[in-house]
PDB file of C-alpha atoms in Angstrom:
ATOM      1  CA  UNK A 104       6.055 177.221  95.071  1.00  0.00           C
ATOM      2  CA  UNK A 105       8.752 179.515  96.185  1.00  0.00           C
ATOM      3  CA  UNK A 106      10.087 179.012  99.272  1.00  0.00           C
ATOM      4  CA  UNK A 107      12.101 181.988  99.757  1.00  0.00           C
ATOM      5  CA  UNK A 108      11.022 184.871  98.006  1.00  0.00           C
ATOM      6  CA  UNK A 109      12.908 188.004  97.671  1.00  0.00           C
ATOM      7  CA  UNK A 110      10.663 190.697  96.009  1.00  0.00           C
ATOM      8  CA  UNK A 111      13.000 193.452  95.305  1.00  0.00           C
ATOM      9  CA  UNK A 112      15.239 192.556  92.049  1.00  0.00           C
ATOM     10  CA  UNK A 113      16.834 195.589  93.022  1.00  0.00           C
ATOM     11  CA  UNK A 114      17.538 198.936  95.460  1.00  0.00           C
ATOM     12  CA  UNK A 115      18.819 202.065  96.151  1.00  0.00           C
ATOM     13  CA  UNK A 116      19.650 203.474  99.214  1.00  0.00           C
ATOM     14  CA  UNK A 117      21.725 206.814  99.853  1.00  0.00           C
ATOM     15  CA  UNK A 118      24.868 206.536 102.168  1.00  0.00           C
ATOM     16  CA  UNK A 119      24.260 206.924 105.751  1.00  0.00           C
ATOM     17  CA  UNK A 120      20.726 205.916 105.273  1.00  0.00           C
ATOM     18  CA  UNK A 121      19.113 202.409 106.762  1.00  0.00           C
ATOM     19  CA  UNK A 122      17.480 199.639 104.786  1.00  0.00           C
ATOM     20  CA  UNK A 123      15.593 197.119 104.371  1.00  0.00           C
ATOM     21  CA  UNK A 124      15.761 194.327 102.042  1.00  0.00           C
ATOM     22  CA  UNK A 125      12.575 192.097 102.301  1.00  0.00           C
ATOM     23  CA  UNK A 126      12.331 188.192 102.503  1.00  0.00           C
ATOM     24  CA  UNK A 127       9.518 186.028 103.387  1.00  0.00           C
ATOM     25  CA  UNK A 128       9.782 181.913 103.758  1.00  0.00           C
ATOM     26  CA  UNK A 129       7.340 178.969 103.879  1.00  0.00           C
ATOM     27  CA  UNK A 130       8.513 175.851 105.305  1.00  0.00           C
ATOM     28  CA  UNK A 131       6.048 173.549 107.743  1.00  0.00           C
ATOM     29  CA  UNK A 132       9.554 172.448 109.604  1.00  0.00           C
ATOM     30  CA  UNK A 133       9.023 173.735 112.713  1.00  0.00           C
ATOM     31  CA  UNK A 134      12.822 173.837 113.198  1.00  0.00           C
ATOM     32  CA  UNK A 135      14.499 175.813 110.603  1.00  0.00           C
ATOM     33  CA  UNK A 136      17.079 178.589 110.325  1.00  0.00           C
ATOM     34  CA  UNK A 137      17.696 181.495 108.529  1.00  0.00           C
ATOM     35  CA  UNK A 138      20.745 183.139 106.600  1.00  0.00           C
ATOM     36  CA  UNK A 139      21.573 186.380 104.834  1.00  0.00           C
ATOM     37  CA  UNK A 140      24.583 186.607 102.269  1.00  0.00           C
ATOM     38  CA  UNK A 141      26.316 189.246 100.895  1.00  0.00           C
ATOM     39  CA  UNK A 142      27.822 188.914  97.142  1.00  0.00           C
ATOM     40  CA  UNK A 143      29.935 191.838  96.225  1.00  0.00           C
ATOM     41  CA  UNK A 144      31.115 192.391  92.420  1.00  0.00           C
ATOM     42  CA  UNK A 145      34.478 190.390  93.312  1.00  0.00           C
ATOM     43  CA  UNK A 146      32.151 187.073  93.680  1.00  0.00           C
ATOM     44  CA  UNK A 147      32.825 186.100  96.478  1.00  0.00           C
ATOM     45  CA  UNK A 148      29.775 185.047  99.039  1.00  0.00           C
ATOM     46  CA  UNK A 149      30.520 186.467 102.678  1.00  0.00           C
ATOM     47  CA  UNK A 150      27.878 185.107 105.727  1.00  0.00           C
ATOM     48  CA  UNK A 151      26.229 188.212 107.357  1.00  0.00           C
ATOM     49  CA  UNK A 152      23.480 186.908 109.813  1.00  0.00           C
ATOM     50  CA  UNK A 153      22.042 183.836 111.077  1.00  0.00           C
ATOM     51  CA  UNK A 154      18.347 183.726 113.266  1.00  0.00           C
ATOM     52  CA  UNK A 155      17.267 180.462 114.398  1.00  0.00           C
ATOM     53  CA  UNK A 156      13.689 179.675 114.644  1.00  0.00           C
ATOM     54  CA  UNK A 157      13.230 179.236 118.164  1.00  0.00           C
ATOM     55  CA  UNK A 158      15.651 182.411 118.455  1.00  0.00           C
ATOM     56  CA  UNK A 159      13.283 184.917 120.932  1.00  0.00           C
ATOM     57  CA  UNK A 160      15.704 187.817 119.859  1.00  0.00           C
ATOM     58  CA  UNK A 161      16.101 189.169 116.336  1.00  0.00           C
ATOM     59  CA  UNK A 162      19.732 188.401 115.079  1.00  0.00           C
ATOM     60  CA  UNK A 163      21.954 191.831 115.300  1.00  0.00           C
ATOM     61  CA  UNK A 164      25.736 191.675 114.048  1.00  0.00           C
ATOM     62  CA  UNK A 165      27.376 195.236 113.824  1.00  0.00           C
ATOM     63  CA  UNK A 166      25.480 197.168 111.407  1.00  0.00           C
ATOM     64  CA  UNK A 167      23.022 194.221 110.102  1.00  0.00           C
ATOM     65  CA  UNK A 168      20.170 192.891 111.997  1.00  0.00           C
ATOM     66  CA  UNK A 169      17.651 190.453 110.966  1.00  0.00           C
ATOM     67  CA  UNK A 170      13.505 191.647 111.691  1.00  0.00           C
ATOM     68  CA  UNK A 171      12.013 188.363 112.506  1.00  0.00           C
ATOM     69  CA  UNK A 172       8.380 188.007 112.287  1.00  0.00           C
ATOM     70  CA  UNK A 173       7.999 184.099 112.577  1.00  0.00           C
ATOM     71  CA  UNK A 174       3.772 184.753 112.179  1.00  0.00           C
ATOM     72  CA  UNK A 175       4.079 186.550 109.185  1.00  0.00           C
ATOM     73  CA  UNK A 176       7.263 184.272 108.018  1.00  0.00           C
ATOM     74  CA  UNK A 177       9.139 186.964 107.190  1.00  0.00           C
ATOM     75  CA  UNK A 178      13.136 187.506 108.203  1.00  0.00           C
ATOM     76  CA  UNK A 179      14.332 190.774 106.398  1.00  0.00           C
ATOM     77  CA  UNK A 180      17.733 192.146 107.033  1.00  0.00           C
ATOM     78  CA  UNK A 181      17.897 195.857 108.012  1.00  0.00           C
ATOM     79  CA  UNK A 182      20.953 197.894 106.951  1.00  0.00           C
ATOM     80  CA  UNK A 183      22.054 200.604 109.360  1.00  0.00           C
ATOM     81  CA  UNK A 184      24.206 203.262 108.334  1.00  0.00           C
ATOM     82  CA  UNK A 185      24.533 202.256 104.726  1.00  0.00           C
ATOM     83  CA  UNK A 186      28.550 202.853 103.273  1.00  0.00           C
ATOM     84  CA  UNK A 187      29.368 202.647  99.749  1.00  0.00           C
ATOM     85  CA  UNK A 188      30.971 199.224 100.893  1.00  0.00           C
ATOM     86  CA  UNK A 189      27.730 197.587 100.768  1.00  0.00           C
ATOM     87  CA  UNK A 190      26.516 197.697  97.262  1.00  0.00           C
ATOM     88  CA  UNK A 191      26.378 194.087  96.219  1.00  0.00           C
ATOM     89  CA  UNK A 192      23.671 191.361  95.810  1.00  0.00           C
ATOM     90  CA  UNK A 193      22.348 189.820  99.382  1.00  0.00           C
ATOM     91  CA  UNK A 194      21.210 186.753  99.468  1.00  0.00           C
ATOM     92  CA  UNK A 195      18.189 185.424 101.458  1.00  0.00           C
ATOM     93  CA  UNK A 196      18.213 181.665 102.457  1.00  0.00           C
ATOM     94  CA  UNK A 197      16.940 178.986 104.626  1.00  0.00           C
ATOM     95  CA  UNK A 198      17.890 175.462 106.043  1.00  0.00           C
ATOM     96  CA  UNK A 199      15.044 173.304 106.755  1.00  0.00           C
ATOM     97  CA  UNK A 200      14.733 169.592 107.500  1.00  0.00           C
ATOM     98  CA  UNK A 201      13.709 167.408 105.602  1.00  0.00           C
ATOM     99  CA  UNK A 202      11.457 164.457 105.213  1.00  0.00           C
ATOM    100  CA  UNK A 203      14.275 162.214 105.823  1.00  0.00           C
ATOM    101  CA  UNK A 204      16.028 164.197 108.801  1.00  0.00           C
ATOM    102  CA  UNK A 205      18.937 165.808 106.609  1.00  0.00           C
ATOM    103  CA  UNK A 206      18.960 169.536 106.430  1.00  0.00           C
ATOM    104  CA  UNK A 207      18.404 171.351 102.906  1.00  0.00           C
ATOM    105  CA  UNK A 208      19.443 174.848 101.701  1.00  0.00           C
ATOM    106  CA  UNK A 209      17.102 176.994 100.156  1.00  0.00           C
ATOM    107  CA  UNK A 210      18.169 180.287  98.481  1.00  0.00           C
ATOM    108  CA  UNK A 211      16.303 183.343  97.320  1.00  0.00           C
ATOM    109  CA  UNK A 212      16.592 185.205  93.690  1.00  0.00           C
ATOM    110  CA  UNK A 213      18.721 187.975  95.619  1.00  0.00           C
ATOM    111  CA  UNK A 214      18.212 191.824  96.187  1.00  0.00           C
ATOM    112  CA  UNK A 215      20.583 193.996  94.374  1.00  0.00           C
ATOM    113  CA  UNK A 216      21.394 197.100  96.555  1.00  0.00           C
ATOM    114  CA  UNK A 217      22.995 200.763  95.680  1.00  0.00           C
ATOM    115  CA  UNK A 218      24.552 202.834  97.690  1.00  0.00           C
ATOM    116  CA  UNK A 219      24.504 205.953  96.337  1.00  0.00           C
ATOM    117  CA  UNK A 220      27.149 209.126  97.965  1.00  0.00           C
TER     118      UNK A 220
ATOM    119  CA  UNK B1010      40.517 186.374 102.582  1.00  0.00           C
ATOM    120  CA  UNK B1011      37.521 183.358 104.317  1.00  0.00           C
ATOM    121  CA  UNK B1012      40.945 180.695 104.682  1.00  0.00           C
ATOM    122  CA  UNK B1013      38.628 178.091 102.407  1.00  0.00           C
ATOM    123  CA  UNK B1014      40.324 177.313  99.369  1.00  0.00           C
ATOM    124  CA  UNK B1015      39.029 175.977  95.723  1.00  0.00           C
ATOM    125  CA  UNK B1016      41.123 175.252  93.012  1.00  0.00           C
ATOM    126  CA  UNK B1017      41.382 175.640  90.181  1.00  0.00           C
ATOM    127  CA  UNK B1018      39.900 178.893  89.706  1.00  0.00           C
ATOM    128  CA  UNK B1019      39.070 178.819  85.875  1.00  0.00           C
ATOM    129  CA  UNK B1020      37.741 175.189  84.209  1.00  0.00           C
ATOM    130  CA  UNK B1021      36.918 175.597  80.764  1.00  0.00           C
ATOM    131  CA  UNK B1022      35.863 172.298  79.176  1.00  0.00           C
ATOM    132  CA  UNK B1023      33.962 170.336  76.488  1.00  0.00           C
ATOM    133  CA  UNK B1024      30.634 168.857  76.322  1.00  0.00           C
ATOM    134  CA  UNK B1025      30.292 165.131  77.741  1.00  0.00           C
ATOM    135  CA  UNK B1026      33.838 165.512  79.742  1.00  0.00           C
ATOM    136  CA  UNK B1027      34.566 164.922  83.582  1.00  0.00           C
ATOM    137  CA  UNK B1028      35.991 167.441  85.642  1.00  0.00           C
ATOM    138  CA  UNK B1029      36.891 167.622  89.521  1.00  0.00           C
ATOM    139  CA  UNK B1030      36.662 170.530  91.455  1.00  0.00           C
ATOM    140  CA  UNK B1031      38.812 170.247  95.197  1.00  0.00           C
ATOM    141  CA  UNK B1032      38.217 172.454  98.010  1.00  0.00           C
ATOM    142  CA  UNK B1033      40.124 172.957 101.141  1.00  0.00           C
ATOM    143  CA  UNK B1034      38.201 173.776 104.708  1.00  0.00           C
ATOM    144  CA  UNK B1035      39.142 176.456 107.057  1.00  0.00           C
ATOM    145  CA  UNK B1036      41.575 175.020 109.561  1.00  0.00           C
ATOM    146  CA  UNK B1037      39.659 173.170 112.134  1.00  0.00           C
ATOM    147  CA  UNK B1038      35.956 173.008 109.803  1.00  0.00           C
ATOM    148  CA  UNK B1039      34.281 169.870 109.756  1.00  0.00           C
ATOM    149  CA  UNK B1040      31.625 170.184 107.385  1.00  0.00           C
ATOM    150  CA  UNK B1041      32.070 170.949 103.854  1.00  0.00           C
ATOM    151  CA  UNK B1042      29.214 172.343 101.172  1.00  0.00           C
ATOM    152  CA  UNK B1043      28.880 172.816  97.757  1.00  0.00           C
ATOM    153  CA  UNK B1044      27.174 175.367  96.340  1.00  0.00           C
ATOM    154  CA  UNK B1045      26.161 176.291  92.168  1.00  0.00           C
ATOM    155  CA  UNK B1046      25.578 179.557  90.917  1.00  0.00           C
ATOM    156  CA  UNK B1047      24.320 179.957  87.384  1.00  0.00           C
ATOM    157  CA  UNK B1048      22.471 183.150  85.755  1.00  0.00           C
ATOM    158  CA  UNK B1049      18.998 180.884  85.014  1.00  0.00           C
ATOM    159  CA  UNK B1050      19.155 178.807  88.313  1.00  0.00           C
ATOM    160  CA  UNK B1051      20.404 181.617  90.565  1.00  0.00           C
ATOM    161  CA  UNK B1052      22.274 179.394  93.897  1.00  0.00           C
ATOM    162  CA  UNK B1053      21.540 176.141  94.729  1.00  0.00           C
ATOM    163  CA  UNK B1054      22.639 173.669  97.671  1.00  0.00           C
ATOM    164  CA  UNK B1055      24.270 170.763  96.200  1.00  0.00           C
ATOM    165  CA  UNK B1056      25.154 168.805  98.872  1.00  0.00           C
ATOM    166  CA  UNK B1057      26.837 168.916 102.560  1.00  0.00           C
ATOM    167  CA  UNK B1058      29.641 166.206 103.902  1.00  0.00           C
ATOM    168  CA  UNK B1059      30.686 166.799 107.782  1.00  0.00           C
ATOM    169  CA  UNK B1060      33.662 164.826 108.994  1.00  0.00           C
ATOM    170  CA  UNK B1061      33.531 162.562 105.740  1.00  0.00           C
ATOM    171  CA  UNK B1062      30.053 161.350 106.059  1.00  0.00           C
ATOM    172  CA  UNK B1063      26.980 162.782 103.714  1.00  0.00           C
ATOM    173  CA  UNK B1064      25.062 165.193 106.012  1.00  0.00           C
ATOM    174  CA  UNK B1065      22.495 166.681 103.575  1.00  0.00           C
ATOM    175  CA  UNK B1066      21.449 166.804 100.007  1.00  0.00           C
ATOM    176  CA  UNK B1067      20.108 168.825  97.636  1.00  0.00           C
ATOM    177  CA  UNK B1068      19.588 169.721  94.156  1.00  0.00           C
ATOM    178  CA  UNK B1069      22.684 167.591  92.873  1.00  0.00           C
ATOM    179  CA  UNK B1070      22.501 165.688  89.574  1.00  0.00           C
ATOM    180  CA  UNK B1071      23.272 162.218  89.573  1.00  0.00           C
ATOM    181  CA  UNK B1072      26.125 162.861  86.947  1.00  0.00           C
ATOM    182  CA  UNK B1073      27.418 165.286  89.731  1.00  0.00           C
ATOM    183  CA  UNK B1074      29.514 162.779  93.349  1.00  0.00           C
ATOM    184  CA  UNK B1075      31.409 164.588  95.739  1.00  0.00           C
ATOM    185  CA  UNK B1076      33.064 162.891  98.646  1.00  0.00           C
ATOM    186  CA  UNK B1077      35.457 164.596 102.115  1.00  0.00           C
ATOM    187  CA  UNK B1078      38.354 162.900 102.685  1.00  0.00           C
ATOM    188  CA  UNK B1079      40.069 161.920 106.040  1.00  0.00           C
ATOM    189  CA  UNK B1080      42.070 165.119 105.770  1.00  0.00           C
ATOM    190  CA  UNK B1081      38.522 166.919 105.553  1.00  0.00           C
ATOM    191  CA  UNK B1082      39.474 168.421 102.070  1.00  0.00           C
ATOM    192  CA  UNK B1083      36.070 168.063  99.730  1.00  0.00           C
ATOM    193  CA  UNK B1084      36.297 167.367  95.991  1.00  0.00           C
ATOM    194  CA  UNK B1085      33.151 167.374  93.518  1.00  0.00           C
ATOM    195  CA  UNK B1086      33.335 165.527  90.482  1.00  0.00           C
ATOM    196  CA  UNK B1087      31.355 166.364  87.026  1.00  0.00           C
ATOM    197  CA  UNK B1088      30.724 163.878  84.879  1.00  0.00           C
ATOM    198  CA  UNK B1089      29.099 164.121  81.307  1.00  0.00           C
ATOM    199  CA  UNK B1090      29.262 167.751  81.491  1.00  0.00           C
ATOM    200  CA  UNK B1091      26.166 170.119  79.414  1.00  0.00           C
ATOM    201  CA  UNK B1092      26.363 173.180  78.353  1.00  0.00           C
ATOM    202  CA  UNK B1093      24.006 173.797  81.316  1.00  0.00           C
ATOM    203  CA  UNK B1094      26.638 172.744  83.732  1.00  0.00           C
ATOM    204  CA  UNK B1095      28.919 176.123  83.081  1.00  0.00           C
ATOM    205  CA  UNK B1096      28.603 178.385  86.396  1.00  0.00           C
ATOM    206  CA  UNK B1097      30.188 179.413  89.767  1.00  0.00           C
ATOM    207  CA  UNK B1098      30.896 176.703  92.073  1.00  0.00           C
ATOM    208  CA  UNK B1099      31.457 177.281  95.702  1.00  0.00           C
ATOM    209  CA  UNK B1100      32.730 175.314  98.913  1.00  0.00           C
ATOM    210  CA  UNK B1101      31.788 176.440 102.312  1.00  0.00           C
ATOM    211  CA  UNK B1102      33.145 175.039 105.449  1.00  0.00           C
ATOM    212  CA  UNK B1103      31.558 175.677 108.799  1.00  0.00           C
ATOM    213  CA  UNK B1104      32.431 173.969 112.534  1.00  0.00           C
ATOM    214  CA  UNK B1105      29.094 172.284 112.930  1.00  0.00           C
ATOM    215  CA  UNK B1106      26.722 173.028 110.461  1.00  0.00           C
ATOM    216  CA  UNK B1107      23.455 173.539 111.921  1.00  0.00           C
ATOM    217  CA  UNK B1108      23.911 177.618 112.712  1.00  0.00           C
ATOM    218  CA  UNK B1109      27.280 178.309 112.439  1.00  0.00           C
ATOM    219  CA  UNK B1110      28.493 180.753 109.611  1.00  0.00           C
ATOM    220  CA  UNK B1111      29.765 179.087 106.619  1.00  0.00           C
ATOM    221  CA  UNK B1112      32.708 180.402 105.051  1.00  0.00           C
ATOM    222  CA  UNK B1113      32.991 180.329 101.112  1.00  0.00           C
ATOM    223  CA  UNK B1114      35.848 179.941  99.177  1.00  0.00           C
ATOM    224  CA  UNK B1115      36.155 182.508  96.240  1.00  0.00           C
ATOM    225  CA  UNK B1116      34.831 179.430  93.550  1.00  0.00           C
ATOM    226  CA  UNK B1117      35.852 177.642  90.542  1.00  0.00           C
ATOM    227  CA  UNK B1118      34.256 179.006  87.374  1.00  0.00           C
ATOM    228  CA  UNK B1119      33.298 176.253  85.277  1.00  0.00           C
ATOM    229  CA  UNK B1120      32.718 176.936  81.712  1.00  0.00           C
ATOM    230  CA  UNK B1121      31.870 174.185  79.983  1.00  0.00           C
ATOM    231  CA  UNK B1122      32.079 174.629  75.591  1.00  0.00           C
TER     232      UNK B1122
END
């Protein structure tokens, strides 16, 4: 079974425009964290957003912010503003624990966003 | 420009060699990761050192050993290289490594013939 699952192979968004790019877990560690990336053409893999899960808040940095809804296991990151800037694949992911008290990385298929101008 | 490191860049490479891949933490990181990214597998956690001990593990083949060395620098060594083996491998360092943001080098592209 998947443990993250990112749903949208790909989107489109117009510039200026928010959005949402979907990701929903399943882990029975009741102390796990959460991650987006951002891959751009170049390659490269740049950290956007962390939520923990014992975080009260949802995660905001800048433009990105992370909608946490630990009953429905879902952490999507919401785009504000959207610039041409952030067309590139994101990357949803998780660190868990595991059975022998070492953390493990799990990452999603990716969602590839468009902006259009 | 993340201040991690990898060299080389470009690895191409035969069938059944053994290649090593360094990487070079952010000034003042004490955990290391590696990271593979191939088209079929998508990325996958290979496996996490923090100040020069083994801190977590995942999918990493038992012909793949990495090890962080007193200076903190990382290397990951590929032995009896597949065909399967040929993809994007990246280092991350991070401070901690239980939330902090990992930085990621810009990877070594491993092509193996």
């Amino acid at each position: 079974a998947q443990k993250i699952t990112q749903t949208q192979p790909g989107m489109f968004v117009q510039e200026k425009e928010a959005v949402t790019l979907d990701c929903t877990y399943d882990t029975s560690d009741p102390s796990y964290g959460l991650f987006w990336y951002k891959q751009p053409s170049s390659g490269e893999m740049i950290f956007l957003i962390y939520q923990g899960s014992y975080d009260q808040q949802n995660a905001t940095e800048g433009r990105y912010s992370l909608n946490f809804q630990k009953a429905r296991k879902s952490a999507n990151l919401v785009i504000s503003a959207s610039q041409l800037g952030d067309s590139a694949m994101y990357f949803c992911a998780m660190r868990e624990v595991t059975e022998s008290g070492t953390y493990k990385y799990i990452f999603g298929t990716g969602t590839r966003l468009k902006v259009l101008a | 420009d993340s201040g991690v490191t990898q060299t080389p860049k470009h690895l191409i490479t035969a069938t059944g060699q053994r290649v090593t891949l360094r990487c070079s933490p952010r000034s003042g990181d004490l955990s290391v990761y590696w990271y593979q990214q191939s088209l079929d597998q998508g990325l996958q956690f290979l496996i996490q050192y923090y100040n020069g001990e083994e801190r977590a593990k995942g999918n990493i083949l038992e012909r793949f050993s990495a090890q962080q060395f007193p200076d903190l620098h990382s290397e990951l060594n590929l032995s009896s290289l597949e065909l399967g083996d040929s993809a994007l491998y990246f280092c991350a360092s991070s401070v901690e490594g239980v939330s902090d943001t990992q930085y990621f080098g810009p990877g070594t592209r491993l092509t193996v013939l």
